[in-house]
Tab-separated table of C-alpha atoms in Angstrom:
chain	number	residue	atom	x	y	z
A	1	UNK	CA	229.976	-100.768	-84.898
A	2	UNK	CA	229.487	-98.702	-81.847
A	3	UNK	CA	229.769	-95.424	-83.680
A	4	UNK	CA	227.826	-96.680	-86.590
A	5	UNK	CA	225.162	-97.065	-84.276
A	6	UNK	CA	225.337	-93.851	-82.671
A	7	UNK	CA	225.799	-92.098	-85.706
A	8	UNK	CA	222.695	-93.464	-86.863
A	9	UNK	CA	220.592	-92.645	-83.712
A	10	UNK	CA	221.914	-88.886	-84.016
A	11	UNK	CA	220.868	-88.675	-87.736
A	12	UNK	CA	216.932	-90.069	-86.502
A	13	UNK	CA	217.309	-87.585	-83.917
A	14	UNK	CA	218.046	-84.694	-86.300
A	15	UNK	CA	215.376	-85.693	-88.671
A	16	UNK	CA	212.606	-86.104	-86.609
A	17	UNK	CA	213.893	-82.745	-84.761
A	18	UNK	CA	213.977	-80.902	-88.364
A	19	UNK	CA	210.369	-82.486	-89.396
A	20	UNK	CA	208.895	-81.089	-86.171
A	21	UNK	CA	209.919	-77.450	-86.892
A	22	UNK	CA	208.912	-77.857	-90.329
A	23	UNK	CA	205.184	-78.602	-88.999
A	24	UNK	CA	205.005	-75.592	-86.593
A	25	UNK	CA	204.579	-73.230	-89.362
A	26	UNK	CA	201.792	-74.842	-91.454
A	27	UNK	CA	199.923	-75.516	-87.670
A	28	UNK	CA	200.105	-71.683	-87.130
A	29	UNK	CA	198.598	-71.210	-90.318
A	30	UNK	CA	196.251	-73.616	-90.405
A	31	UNK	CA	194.397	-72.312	-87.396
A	32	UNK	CA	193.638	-68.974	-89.455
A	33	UNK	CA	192.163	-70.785	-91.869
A	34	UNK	CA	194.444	-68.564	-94.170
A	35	UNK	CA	192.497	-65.618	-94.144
A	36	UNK	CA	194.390	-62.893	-92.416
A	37	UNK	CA	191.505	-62.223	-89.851
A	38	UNK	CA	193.153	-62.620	-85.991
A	39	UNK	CA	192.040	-65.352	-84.165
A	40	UNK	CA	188.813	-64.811	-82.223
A	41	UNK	CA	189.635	-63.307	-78.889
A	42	UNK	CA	190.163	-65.215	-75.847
A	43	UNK	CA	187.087	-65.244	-73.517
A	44	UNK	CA	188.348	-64.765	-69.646
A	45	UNK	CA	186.371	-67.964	-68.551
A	46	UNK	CA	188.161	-69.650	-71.636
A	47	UNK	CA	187.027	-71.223	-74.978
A	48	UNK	CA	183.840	-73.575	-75.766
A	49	UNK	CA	184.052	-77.289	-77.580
A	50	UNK	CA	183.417	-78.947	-79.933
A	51	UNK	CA	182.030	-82.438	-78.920
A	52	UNK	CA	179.875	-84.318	-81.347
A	53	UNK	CA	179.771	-81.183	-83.393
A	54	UNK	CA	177.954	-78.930	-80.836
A	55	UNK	CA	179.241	-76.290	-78.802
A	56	UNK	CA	179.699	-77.001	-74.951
A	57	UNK	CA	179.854	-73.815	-73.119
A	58	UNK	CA	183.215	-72.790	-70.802
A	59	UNK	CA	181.994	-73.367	-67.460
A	60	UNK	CA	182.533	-68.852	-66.246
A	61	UNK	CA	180.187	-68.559	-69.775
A	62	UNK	CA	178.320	-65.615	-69.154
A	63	UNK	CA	174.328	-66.695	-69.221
A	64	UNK	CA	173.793	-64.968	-72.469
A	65	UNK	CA	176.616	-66.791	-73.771
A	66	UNK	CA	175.354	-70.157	-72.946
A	67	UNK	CA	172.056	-69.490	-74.316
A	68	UNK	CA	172.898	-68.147	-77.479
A	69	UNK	CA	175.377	-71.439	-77.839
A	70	UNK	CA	172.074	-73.179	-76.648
A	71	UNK	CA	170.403	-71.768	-79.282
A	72	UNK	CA	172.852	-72.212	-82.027
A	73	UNK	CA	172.996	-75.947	-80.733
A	74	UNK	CA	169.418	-76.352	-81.220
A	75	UNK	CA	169.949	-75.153	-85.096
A	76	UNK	CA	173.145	-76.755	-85.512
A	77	UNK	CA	172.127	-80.596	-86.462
A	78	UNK	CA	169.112	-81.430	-88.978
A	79	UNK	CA	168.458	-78.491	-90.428
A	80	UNK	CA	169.715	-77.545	-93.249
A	81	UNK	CA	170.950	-74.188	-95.240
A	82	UNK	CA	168.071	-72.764	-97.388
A	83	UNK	CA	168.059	-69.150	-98.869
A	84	UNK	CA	166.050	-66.581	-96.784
A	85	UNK	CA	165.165	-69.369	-94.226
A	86	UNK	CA	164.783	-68.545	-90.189
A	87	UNK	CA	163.621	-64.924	-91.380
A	88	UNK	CA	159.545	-65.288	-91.633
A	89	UNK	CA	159.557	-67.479	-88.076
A	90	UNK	CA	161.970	-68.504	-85.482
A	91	UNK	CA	161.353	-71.955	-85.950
A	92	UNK	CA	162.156	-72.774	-89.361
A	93	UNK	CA	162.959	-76.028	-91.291
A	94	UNK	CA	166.126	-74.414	-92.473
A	95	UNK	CA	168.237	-71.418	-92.184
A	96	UNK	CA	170.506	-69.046	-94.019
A	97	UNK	CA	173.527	-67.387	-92.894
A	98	UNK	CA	171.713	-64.778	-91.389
A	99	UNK	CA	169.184	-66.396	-90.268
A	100	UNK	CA	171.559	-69.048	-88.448
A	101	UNK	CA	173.016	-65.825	-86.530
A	102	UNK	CA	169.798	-63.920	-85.591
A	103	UNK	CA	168.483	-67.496	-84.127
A	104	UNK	CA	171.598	-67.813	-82.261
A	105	UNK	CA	171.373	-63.667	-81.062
A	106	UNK	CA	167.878	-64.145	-80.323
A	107	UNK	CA	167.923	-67.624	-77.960
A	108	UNK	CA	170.605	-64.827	-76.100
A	109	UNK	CA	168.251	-62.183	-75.512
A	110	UNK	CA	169.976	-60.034	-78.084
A	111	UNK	CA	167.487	-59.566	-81.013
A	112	UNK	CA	164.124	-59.120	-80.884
A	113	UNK	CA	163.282	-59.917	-84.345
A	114	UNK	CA	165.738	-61.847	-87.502
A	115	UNK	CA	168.149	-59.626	-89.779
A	116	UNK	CA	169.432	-59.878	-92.460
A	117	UNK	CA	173.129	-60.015	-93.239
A	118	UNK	CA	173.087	-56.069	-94.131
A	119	UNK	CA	171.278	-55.562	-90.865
A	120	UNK	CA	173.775	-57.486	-88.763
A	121	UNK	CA	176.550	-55.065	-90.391
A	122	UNK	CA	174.514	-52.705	-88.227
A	123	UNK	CA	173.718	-54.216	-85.055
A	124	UNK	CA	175.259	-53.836	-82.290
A	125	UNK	CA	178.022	-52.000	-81.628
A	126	UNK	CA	181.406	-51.722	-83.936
A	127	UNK	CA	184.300	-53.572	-82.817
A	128	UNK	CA	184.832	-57.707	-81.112
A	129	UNK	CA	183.479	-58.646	-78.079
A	130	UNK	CA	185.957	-61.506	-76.113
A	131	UNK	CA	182.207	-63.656	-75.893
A	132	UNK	CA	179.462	-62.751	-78.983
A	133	UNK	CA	181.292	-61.067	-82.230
A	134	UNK	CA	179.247	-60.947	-85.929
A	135	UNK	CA	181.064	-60.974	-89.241
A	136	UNK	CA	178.576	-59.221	-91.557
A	137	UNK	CA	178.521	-57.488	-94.964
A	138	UNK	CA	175.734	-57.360	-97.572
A	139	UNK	CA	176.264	-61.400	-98.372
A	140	UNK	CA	177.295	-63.057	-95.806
A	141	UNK	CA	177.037	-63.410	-92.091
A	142	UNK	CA	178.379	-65.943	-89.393
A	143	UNK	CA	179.369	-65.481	-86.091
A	144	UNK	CA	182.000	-66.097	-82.801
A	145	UNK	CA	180.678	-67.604	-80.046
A	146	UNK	CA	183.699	-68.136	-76.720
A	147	UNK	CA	186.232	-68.388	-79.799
A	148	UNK	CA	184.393	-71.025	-81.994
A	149	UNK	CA	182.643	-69.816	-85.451
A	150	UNK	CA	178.668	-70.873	-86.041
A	151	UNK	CA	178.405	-70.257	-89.444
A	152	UNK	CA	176.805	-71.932	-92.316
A	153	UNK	CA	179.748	-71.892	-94.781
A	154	UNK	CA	182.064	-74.311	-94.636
A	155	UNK	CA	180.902	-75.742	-92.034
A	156	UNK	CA	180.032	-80.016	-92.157
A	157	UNK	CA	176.413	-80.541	-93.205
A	158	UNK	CA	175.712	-78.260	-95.550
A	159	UNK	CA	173.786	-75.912	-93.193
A	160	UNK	CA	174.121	-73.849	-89.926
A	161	UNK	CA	177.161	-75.694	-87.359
A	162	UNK	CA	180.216	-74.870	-85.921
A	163	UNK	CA	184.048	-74.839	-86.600
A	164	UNK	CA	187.137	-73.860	-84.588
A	165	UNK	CA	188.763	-71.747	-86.914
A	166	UNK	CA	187.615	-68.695	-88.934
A	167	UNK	CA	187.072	-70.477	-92.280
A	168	UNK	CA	188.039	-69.310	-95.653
A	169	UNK	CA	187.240	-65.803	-96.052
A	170	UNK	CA	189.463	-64.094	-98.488
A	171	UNK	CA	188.604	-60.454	-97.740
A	172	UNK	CA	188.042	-60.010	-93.786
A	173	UNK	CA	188.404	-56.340	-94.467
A	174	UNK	CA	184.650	-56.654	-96.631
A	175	UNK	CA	182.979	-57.241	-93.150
A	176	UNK	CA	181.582	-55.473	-90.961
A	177	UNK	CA	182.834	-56.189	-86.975
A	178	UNK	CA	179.928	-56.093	-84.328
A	179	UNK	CA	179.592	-56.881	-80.479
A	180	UNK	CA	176.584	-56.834	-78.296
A	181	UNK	CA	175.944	-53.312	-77.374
């Protein structure tokens, strides 16, 4: 009976050893979103939160950082996504995708006046930036904020908010890659 026993305890202990390393794959992937873009990179002072679906600054956050996550914030909750919306004013009852971002770039002190998606392609300089980076092409536009998206596809609520991974973009190579310049 004693072997029985132990026989049985080693076959638990297999399974649940063979289970975990048939998780760690779909967890890596998972985290991509399955879109072949790298992860966002790692800010030095580290990456914000998610807490009641806002952002929460990392505490070394450079100030422009924590405003435009202020910012974003401030859009994030109760308003909703409407075509061309957060273009004719700052304060709008609803944005679009490009609106959402030039809000967020402006509370930073990074844009003067809103852009639209094909305009964000330009802005900036070419290339990530480990704080602010914009994903832009001629219909779509979101951004990366200390390594969490603000975008206003899939995202919860049906308008601008944030998500830790980089969503479900099938084509990253269709965007454009900018950083503060």
């Amino acid at each position: 009976m004693m072997v029985t026993m132990r026989s049985r305890l080693q076959h638990t202990v297999l399974v649940a050893m063979l289970g975990l390393l048939t998780l760690a794959p779909a967890g890596a992937l998972a985290g991509s979103g399955g879109t072949g873009l790298p992860p966002p990179p790692t800010p030095r002072g580290g990456h914000a939160k998610l807490v009641n679906g806002l952002a929460v600054a990392p505490r070394r956050a450079p100030a422009r950082v924590v405003r435009a996550i202020d910012a974003a914030n401030h859009i994030a909750k109760g308003h909703p996504y409407c075509l061309g919306g957060g273009h004719g004013d700052w304060k709008s009852s609803c944005y679009d995708c490009s609106g959402a971002v030039s809000y967020a770039l402006h509370g930073a002190g990074l844009l003067d006046y809103p852009l639209d998606s094909t305009g964000l392609g330009r802005w900036g300089k070419r290339g990530e930036d480990r704080w602010i980076t914009v994903y832009a092409n001629r219909g779509h536009a979101f951004m990366v904020i200390a390594g969490l998206r603000f975008d206003t596809a899939d995202t919860l609520g049906g308008g601008p908010g944030w998500a830790a991974d980089m969503g479900s973009y099938e084509d990253p190579s269709k965007f454009r890659i900018r950083r503060p310049a």
